[in-house]
Amino acid sequence: MGNMVNTENKSRVKVELDCPIKMPKASGFLWNKKMVVQVNCRGYVNSQYMQPEPRKYSYAPNMEEKTFIQPEHSYFTHHPGRFFYIKDEDLEQCFSVPYEPMRKKLDKFSFVQTASEIYWLIEHLELSIKISISLSKQDIVERWSLSVKNMRASGGQRNISIYPYFTIGYMSWMNQSACFNEQLNAIVASAITPYQKVEQYFKNKDLKEKSFFIADKKPTTWHTNQAAFEGEGGLHAPDALKTLTLSNDEARYETPVAVFQYRESFGENEGIDYQFLFGPAKDELEIATLAKRYFGAEKAKQAQQVYDTYIAKGQGCLAVNTGAAEFDDFVNHWLPRQMYYHGDVNRLSTDPQTRNYIQDNMGMCYINPNIARDAFILALSQQQVSGAMPDGILLHEQAELKYINQIPHADHCVWLPICLAVYLNETGDVSLLSSNISFADSNKTKTFSEHIMLALDWLLAATDHRDLSLIEQGDWCDPMNMVGYRGKGVSSWLSLATAYALNTWCDLCDDYNINIDVKKLMDYRLAATTINKAVNSYLWADNWFARGITDENRVFGTVKDNEGQIYLNPQSWAILSGAASPEQQQRMIKAITKQLMTPYGVMMLAPSYTHMIEDIGRITQKHPGVSENGSVYNHAAIFYAYSLYQINENDLAFDVLKKILPAIDDADQSGQRRFLCLIITAALIINIQIKQVVQVSYLIRVHWLGCIVV
Amino acid sequence: MGNMVNTENKSRVKVELDCPIKMPKASGFLWNKKMVVQVNCRGYVNSQYMQPEPRKYSYAPNMEEKTFIQPEHSYFTHHPGRFFYIKDEDLEQCFSVPYEPMRKKLDKFSFVQTASEIYWLIEHLELSIKISISLSKQDIVERWSLSVKNMRASGGQRNISIYPYFTIGYMSWMNQSACFNEQLNAIVASAITPYQKVEQYFKNKDLKEKSFFIADKKPTTWHTNQAAFEGEGGLHAPDALKTLTLSNDEARYETPVAVFQYRESFGENEGIDYQFLFGPAKDELEIATLAKRYFGAEKAKQAQQVYDTYIAKGQGCLAVNTGAAEFDDFVNHWLPRQMYYHGDVNRLSTDPQTRNYIQDNMGMCYINPNIARDAFILALSQQQVSGAMPDGILLHEQAELKYINQIPHADHCVWLPICLAVYLNETGDVSLLSSNISFADSNKTKTFSEHIMLALDWLLAATDHRDLSLIEQGDWCDPMNMVGYRGKGVSSWLSLATAYALNTWCDLCDDYNINIDVKKLMDYRLAATTINKAVNSYLWADNWFARGITDENRVFGTVKDNEGQIYLNPQSWAILSGAASPEQQQRMIKAITKQLMTPYGVMMLAPSYTHMIEDIGRITQKHPGVSENGSVYNHAAIFYAYSLYQINENDLAFDVLKKILPAIDDADQSGQRRFLCLIITAALIINIQIKQVVQVSYLIRVHWLGCIVV
């Protein structure tokens, strides 16, 4: 099963999987500033690039909806993939690597993710095969290599046909075709992106509408017509492999595919190496340029070094050595890599949700604080003069708010001082606070500090007669959209987070001697106390804090509810904000341990909702146990762990962490769910304050743990 | 191959296909007011229903884009289907019917479409199998039956397992699940339609979000978890069939499927019949109601009779007997059926394009003129006071203009008098003309006649200094969107169509003694003459009429163009409008015969465009030879045939018709393309003036032939 290997060379740290069946959804990923590929262990690949919005060059077999990257992803036979059929012409036997689509049991299988490369090592029919994929630093191109070597000690020459099969898929109903370009030695598929409005034509003019597959070696034959290649045999036994050579078929308004055939003859220990490039292009010139740039052993090596260096820039500013190798690898390598991905490319979105954007850049404080600095300034330049933050930060002139960013959420302002604290604690760069920054709706400028205080003032104004924070159509919990959509509902979590944000700002001003009107700071401290009192008055319910009060004036998240009886976040943040007394804390912890703790981590709420509750909203419609509706939602779990560390409940806190970070060795027992959990956990952003790290793991003083599920 | 059988009972006319491989995309379809199913010969099914917009209950394996019904459709392994796996437990052999997904060669295969039923007759492993699907008149439900009979004369009891496999697919990322409901004897899959805006929640409240599969007989076992059912074997050899019984697996936030297993034992000549219902539902009560309504031999028979009667209402008001059986069947049965489908359900759209809506109802004049009457009135009630017609007709209070209906097209008004002529010629109902009808932007009313004249006045006003019609972002040719988008470009076709519309209106006024100001009619006649002259002055180019003059003041559609040198429509309509002199007509016909005629019909333009021309637009970006870019586009071909009949070029006209209506017997030679051509041709709307029909086929006086590709 999975086995994480910690080698001496830190940059060669890797995760390895030795079976394609037990964890069929296990995937790795690679990215650069312009693209991301998610590579499944069985050969399926999800890839997209920015132009400026996410686009594909390897498509589904039907017209797929454009949507945000989903945390769960389904595979199916004709899902985009990169396969290699191998035919032993003498034995008349065929198999495919890495595994799909023939699904033959292979003698040896190994799927390996390193920081900057994904590869497979496979043995079958006495052939040794290595497949690898990496990216470049700058270009939108998948760099593949394939090496096939004869392992048979005797028996003379072997005749082997090798067929790379790269999915191009259903490109367009307006225009799609593909053929082999002899001059380029490439299959080039061309399409026109469907549109109907004239404006769109001009927007589309610069799109890369071609998909190409180019090789460093001339193929014997080729095929570009998906249906004809497959025939009646199906993708697992395509008709085209039943003949000696491929038929060099074009795709004319038919679904394209890129297939080459290489007929090779191997003696003892002989083999061959191929290089392939796959991606989108505007024209043939661009394809030729890429081939020139990356083909050849030396150039490929160089490109890999450049890419290694690029990814290595994602190294965190600290390392731990706890004696637990997997935990160390996770904290030292995989976690910074994940943080770097988020901070580097903002989830390959042009309009990251404001909360995410600020949090992702909080992570960057430990990798490249200047990027975080610029991001904070950019975010504040999109603030309204009223202090309100927008629901998404626009990163591109053509960007617009999409999906969830069209829904008003009330919490974006609270993250500003919280994330600023991380930046200052890490850099001490108080000069940021006097930077002058303009607004979305005004050219006048104010300092960073003034922007922060406008945000705090906005939060304080967005409260009701009870001093509780209005939730509008959501707070941190996006799908809690109907608690306050009629303008009355309030959120305990948002109230507590506001108090915490106020205190955090005041602490920063004290710690860093920031020159702010003392009266103003006293007002903020007082306001925080007032909020904490209000939450205690209206939302303390026996043994824990309720989650809010709806538009209907109904307190929810208490024993009176059959479902959604207890929520985790209000408890964690009541600890952080100071609202919870030591006695309350103990009662909360007891309730959480009893009602929310599981062997796989702490749930976000319990019991999960099984039907719609109209004064709570969309969260109650999600599948029970999925995402916000009562799963082990790591972001919330990490808030809880962090709050426990604040009150020196270190064992308890570490237990919360350990449960969502199971040792990989356990994966075999609990199976796929656990491995998936690891994959999701790899999406954690943990920011650890360097000064306070000690080397005994359970005493790690975690300053901040923020988790974002990709 | 395909064989059209003309039986005595006209309602039993059918098309039959005896092989699932040679024409893998061959499909039939069934509909009622609320749904349509397109049934592929191999077992794949495309289905949708209205609520109020088109929705699915059997989904793709990924998140599919919502789009208009595409003329071309791609199939792939996990495409939605309705399959039956059959396992001979004694022989340990398995196959699937009708053909997918195992694709075993069957001893006998027959796929049959009748007017109101689709069925398969199959023989394999000495089993005789009939599968049928029909709909009901009122409900949104597929009514399936399966009968399996042992044909083996001796050898004792046979143990046969029968597994209906109905695709439910990827329903929702918010919430999806499925399990067996013992009380209902049904698999019920539940989902929440993904949304983010609160408004949408309220709109979604009444949606049928469940998909169900219910049987009249209790299954031995069941399965609802698609991935688990399939396992590593793949859809063509699912793991679940390798064991004696299914594992009764639920789908929990996993992709659902509906599979039953029936373990049966057959003696000599013994067999069994099943009934199944498949569709969407709001709740379990609705499923139970449907089962009660349709299960039982007598009820099923009754339901079929009611549906037969409903479909039979689509009979046309005439029949021909030309001696050519296929042609007669086509004209007498398939064509009215196709017209009825369009007029009955408006392509299952809530906002049919205005041009299509009027033309579809032109067809209804021969089937149910009252529906056409109401539709004309509805269309005119959405006219602007300015005379302008909207780009789509809204049929539902929640409907909005979508897709191509958001693009301004300049031709909608011309179809009003043209289609009115058909209505009056068929019904003589001049009372329609004095109906008072209001406007989209005003409550005042005007008579039908006045509405028509406002439309004609609007057309006359929408001309340039040369008296040529401005094309805006398209005329009949939707994708000719950049000829006039800057407000200057003109269309020869639209100018000629305007002249023809003016003359048609004047003729109607004369023929039916419609009481219109004589001066006004003289003005219209004069205007038509003026337009015809203008087209001759500016757009006659040697041997044919050019297609227009672009915003750049460039005449196009002439010998000067390398691509798009000659267009069919301006020639046909110059004949209709009277713009072309007899000499011009002959030169045009000669040019068309030489440059546009093919063995498969007359092309719409030639040569096809191979690259974008920015002052013509989107048509030049479509794949060469596809739809408007130079295909045999039947609607345009029919315009041409009709115009030829007007000038007594009867042989030539009939040749045009025959080429797009090849005898089915030819299909074998020219293969799939020809059969597809037939399927597309089945989408023709031909309206034949009953009074002038004679029984010698080549003398058929076709009054109007309008073709709409579905």
mmCIF file of N, CA and C in Angstrom, chain A residues 233-294:
data_model
loop_
_atom_site.group_PDB
_atom_site.id
_atom_site.type_symbol
_atom_site.label_atom_id
_atom_site.label_comp_id
_atom_site.label_asym_id
_atom_site.label_seq_id
_atom_site.Cartn_x
_atom_site.Cartn_y
_atom_site.Cartn_z
ATOM 1 N N GLY A 233 -14.570 -2.839 -30.223
ATOM 2 C CA GLY A 233 -13.808 -3.489 -29.154
ATOM 3 C C GLY A 233 -13.935 -2.788 -27.820
ATOM 4 N N GLY A 234 -14.144 -1.475 -27.880
ATOM 5 C CA GLY A 234 -14.191 -0.713 -26.641
ATOM 6 C C GLY A 234 -12.803 -0.222 -26.285
ATOM 7 N N LEU A 235 -12.740 0.716 -25.361
ATOM 8 C CA LEU A 235 -11.468 1.321 -25.017
ATOM 9 C C LEU A 235 -10.517 0.293 -24.397
ATOM 10 N N HIS A 236 -11.104 -0.750 -23.804
ATOM 11 C CA HIS A 236 -10.272 -1.790 -23.175
ATOM 12 C C HIS A 236 -9.735 -2.796 -24.188
ATOM 13 N N ALA A 237 -10.228 -2.763 -25.393
ATOM 14 C CA ALA A 237 -9.750 -3.710 -26.418
ATOM 15 C C ALA A 237 -9.992 -3.095 -27.793
ATOM 16 N N PRO A 238 -9.374 -1.966 -28.065
ATOM 17 C CA PRO A 238 -9.718 -1.213 -29.279
ATOM 18 C C PRO A 238 -9.467 -1.997 -30.559
ATOM 19 N N ASP A 239 -10.374 -1.850 -31.498
ATOM 20 C CA ASP A 239 -10.246 -2.523 -32.799
ATOM 21 C C ASP A 239 -8.918 -2.198 -33.469
ATOM 22 N N ALA A 240 -8.471 -0.962 -33.319
ATOM 23 C CA ALA A 240 -7.281 -0.531 -34.059
ATOM 24 C C ALA A 240 -6.031 -1.300 -33.653
ATOM 25 N N LEU A 241 -6.047 -1.914 -32.469
ATOM 26 C CA LEU A 241 -4.871 -2.675 -32.037
ATOM 27 C C LEU A 241 -4.865 -4.086 -32.608
ATOM 28 N N LYS A 242 -5.958 -4.460 -33.257
ATOM 29 C CA LYS A 242 -6.046 -5.831 -33.775
ATOM 30 C C LYS A 242 -5.317 -5.995 -35.101
ATOM 31 N N THR A 243 -4.969 -4.890 -35.711
ATOM 32 C CA THR A 243 -4.219 -4.976 -36.959
ATOM 33 C C THR A 243 -2.756 -4.623 -36.685
ATOM 34 N N LEU A 244 -1.918 -4.923 -37.670
ATOM 35 C CA LEU A 244 -0.482 -4.745 -37.469
ATOM 36 C C LEU A 244 -0.120 -3.276 -37.290
ATOM 37 N N THR A 245 -0.790 -2.429 -38.066
ATOM 38 C CA THR A 245 -0.485 -0.991 -37.988
ATOM 39 C C THR A 245 -1.773 -0.199 -37.894
ATOM 40 N N LEU A 246 -1.649 1.033 -37.451
ATOM 41 C CA LEU A 246 -2.807 1.925 -37.385
ATOM 42 C C LEU A 246 -3.099 2.475 -38.779
ATOM 43 N N SER A 247 -4.299 3.020 -38.922
ATOM 44 C CA SER A 247 -4.762 3.370 -40.270
ATOM 45 C C SER A 247 -4.588 4.855 -40.617
ATOM 46 N N ASN A 248 -3.880 5.607 -39.780
ATOM 47 C CA ASN A 248 -3.630 7.018 -40.079
ATOM 48 C C ASN A 248 -4.928 7.778 -40.399
ATOM 49 N N ASP A 249 -5.902 7.645 -39.521
ATOM 50 C CA ASP A 249 -7.223 8.263 -39.734
ATOM 51 C C ASP A 249 -7.289 9.684 -39.198
ATOM 52 N N GLU A 250 -7.856 10.554 -39.991
ATOM 53 C CA GLU A 250 -8.117 11.909 -39.512
ATOM 54 C C GLU A 250 -9.458 11.955 -38.782
ATOM 55 N N ALA A 251 -9.648 12.995 -37.991
ATOM 56 C CA ALA A 251 -10.951 13.251 -37.374
ATOM 57 C C ALA A 251 -11.519 14.502 -38.033
ATOM 58 N N ARG A 252 -12.622 14.344 -38.706
ATOM 59 C CA ARG A 252 -13.256 15.470 -39.384
ATOM 60 C C ARG A 252 -14.608 15.724 -38.741
ATOM 61 N N TYR A 253 -14.675 16.755 -37.926
ATOM 62 C CA TYR A 253 -15.904 17.034 -37.154
ATOM 63 C C TYR A 253 -16.271 15.798 -36.332
ATOM 64 N N GLU A 254 -15.268 15.027 -35.972
ATOM 65 C CA GLU A 254 -15.449 13.846 -35.120
ATOM 66 C C GLU A 254 -14.575 14.044 -33.886
ATOM 67 N N THR A 255 -14.868 13.301 -32.848
ATOM 68 C CA THR A 255 -14.114 13.471 -31.608
ATOM 69 C C THR A 255 -12.665 13.026 -31.807
ATOM 70 N N PRO A 256 -11.715 13.919 -31.567
ATOM 71 C CA PRO A 256 -10.307 13.585 -31.786
ATOM 72 C C PRO A 256 -9.681 12.810 -30.628
ATOM 73 N N VAL A 257 -8.606 12.113 -30.972
ATOM 74 C CA VAL A 257 -7.751 11.490 -29.978
ATOM 75 C C VAL A 257 -6.336 11.561 -30.559
ATOM 76 N N ALA A 258 -5.333 11.457 -29.702
ATOM 77 C CA ALA A 258 -3.955 11.436 -30.211
ATOM 78 C C ALA A 258 -3.365 10.063 -29.917
ATOM 79 N N VAL A 259 -3.190 9.258 -30.949
ATOM 80 C CA VAL A 259 -2.570 7.938 -30.796
ATOM 81 C C VAL A 259 -1.423 7.803 -31.797
ATOM 82 N N PHE A 260 -0.282 7.385 -31.310
ATOM 83 C CA PHE A 260 0.851 7.020 -32.163
ATOM 84 C C PHE A 260 1.095 5.523 -32.001
ATOM 85 N N GLN A 261 1.677 4.931 -33.023
ATOM 86 C CA GLN A 261 2.201 3.578 -32.866
ATOM 87 C C GLN A 261 3.697 3.605 -33.150
ATOM 88 N N TYR A 262 4.461 3.010 -32.248
ATOM 89 C CA TYR A 262 5.896 2.808 -32.478
ATOM 90 C C TYR A 262 6.147 1.312 -32.550
ATOM 91 N N ARG A 263 6.608 0.827 -33.676
ATOM 92 C CA ARG A 263 6.967 -0.593 -33.773
ATOM 93 C C ARG A 263 8.457 -0.712 -33.511
ATOM 94 N N GLU A 264 8.799 -1.430 -32.439
ATOM 95 C CA GLU A 264 10.199 -1.513 -32.026
ATOM 96 C C GLU A 264 10.641 -2.967 -31.983
ATOM 97 N N SER A 265 11.941 -3.152 -32.082
ATOM 98 C CA SER A 265 12.518 -4.482 -31.948
ATOM 99 C C SER A 265 13.622 -4.404 -30.894
ATOM 100 N N PHE A 266 13.483 -5.197 -29.826
ATOM 101 C CA PHE A 266 14.430 -5.135 -28.716
ATOM 102 C C PHE A 266 15.233 -6.426 -28.596
ATOM 103 N N GLY A 267 16.540 -6.296 -28.495
ATOM 104 C CA GLY A 267 17.378 -7.425 -28.108
ATOM 105 C C GLY A 267 17.477 -7.467 -26.594
ATOM 106 N N GLU A 268 18.326 -8.335 -26.124
ATOM 107 C CA GLU A 268 18.517 -8.497 -24.686
ATOM 108 C C GLU A 268 18.934 -7.176 -24.040
ATOM 109 N N ASN A 269 18.205 -6.789 -23.002
ATOM 110 C CA ASN A 269 18.512 -5.557 -22.265
ATOM 111 C C ASN A 269 18.392 -4.279 -23.086
ATOM 112 N N GLU A 270 17.855 -4.410 -24.277
ATOM 113 C CA GLU A 270 17.674 -3.191 -25.072
ATOM 114 C C GLU A 270 16.365 -2.505 -24.695
ATOM 115 N N GLY A 271 16.333 -1.242 -25.010
ATOM 116 C CA GLY A 271 15.119 -0.492 -24.722
ATOM 117 C C GLY A 271 15.102 0.809 -25.484
ATOM 118 N N ILE A 272 14.121 1.625 -25.174
ATOM 119 C CA ILE A 272 14.008 2.892 -25.889
ATOM 120 C C ILE A 272 13.375 3.928 -24.978
ATOM 121 N N ASP A 273 13.730 5.177 -25.203
ATOM 122 C CA ASP A 273 13.153 6.292 -24.444
ATOM 123 C C ASP A 273 12.434 7.225 -25.408
ATOM 124 N N TYR A 274 11.269 7.679 -24.983
ATOM 125 C CA TYR A 274 10.538 8.681 -25.773
ATOM 126 C C TYR A 274 10.280 9.903 -24.913
ATOM 127 N N GLN A 275 10.179 11.027 -25.581
ATOM 128 C CA GLN A 275 9.671 12.230 -24.914
ATOM 129 C C GLN A 275 8.433 12.690 -25.658
ATOM 130 N N PHE A 276 7.445 13.128 -24.908
ATOM 131 C CA PHE A 276 6.214 13.646 -25.501
ATOM 132 C C PHE A 276 5.849 14.962 -24.825
ATOM 133 N N LEU A 277 5.240 15.834 -25.606
ATOM 134 C CA LEU A 277 4.660 17.053 -25.036
ATOM 135 C C LEU A 277 3.180 17.061 -25.385
ATOM 136 N N PHE A 278 2.369 17.509 -24.443
ATOM 137 C CA PHE A 278 0.909 17.519 -24.649
ATOM 138 C C PHE A 278 0.365 18.795 -24.035
ATOM 139 N N GLY A 279 -0.466 19.479 -24.770
ATOM 140 C CA GLY A 279 -1.030 20.720 -24.222
ATOM 141 C C GLY A 279 -1.821 21.491 -25.250
ATOM 142 N N PRO A 280 -2.201 22.721 -24.898
ATOM 143 C CA PRO A 280 -2.928 23.591 -25.822
ATOM 144 C C PRO A 280 -1.953 24.513 -26.548
ATOM 145 N N ALA A 281 -2.356 24.992 -27.720
ATOM 146 C CA ALA A 281 -1.515 25.945 -28.436
ATOM 147 C C ALA A 281 -2.387 26.837 -29.294
ATOM 148 N N LYS A 282 -1.837 28.004 -29.606
ATOM 149 C CA LYS A 282 -2.565 28.921 -30.483
ATOM 150 C C LYS A 282 -2.364 28.507 -31.937
ATOM 151 N N ASP A 283 -1.147 28.076 -32.257
ATOM 152 C CA ASP A 283 -0.870 27.725 -33.643
ATOM 153 C C ASP A 283 0.317 26.767 -33.718
ATOM 154 N N GLU A 284 0.645 26.365 -34.937
ATOM 155 C CA GLU A 284 1.694 25.373 -35.151
ATOM 156 C C GLU A 284 3.064 25.924 -34.731
ATOM 157 N N LEU A 285 3.255 27.220 -34.926
ATOM 158 C CA LEU A 285 4.535 27.828 -34.563
ATOM 159 C C LEU A 285 4.810 27.617 -33.069
ATOM 160 N N GLU A 286 3.764 27.827 -32.278
ATOM 161 C CA GLU A 286 3.901 27.668 -30.832
ATOM 162 C C GLU A 286 4.288 26.220 -30.482
ATOM 163 N N ILE A 287 3.720 25.274 -31.200
ATOM 164 C CA ILE A 287 4.036 23.862 -30.952
ATOM 165 C C ILE A 287 5.511 23.591 -31.293
ATOM 166 N N ALA A 288 5.929 24.108 -32.438
ATOM 167 C CA ALA A 288 7.325 23.917 -32.859
ATOM 168 C C ALA A 288 8.282 24.528 -31.838
ATOM 169 N N THR A 289 7.917 25.692 -31.327
ATOM 170 C CA THR A 289 8.762 26.371 -30.341
ATOM 171 C C THR A 289 8.911 25.525 -29.078
ATOM 172 N N LEU A 290 7.796 24.938 -28.636
ATOM 173 C CA LEU A 290 7.843 24.113 -27.424
ATOM 174 C C LEU A 290 8.716 22.875 -27.652
ATOM 175 N N ALA A 291 8.578 22.265 -28.821
ATOM 176 C CA ALA A 291 9.378 21.080 -29.129
ATOM 177 C C ALA A 291 10.868 21.429 -29.076
ATOM 178 N N LYS A 292 11.178 22.551 -29.670
ATOM 179 C CA LYS A 292 12.564 22.990 -29.712
ATOM 180 C C LYS A 292 13.084 23.251 -28.292
ATOM 181 N N ARG A 293 12.197 23.784 -27.466
ATOM 182 C CA ARG A 293 12.591 24.169 -26.113
ATOM 183 C C ARG A 293 12.795 22.966 -25.204
ATOM 184 N N TYR A 294 12.043 21.896 -25.407
ATOM 185 C CA TYR A 294 12.053 20.811 -24.419
ATOM 186 C C TYR A 294 12.561 19.465 -24.904
#
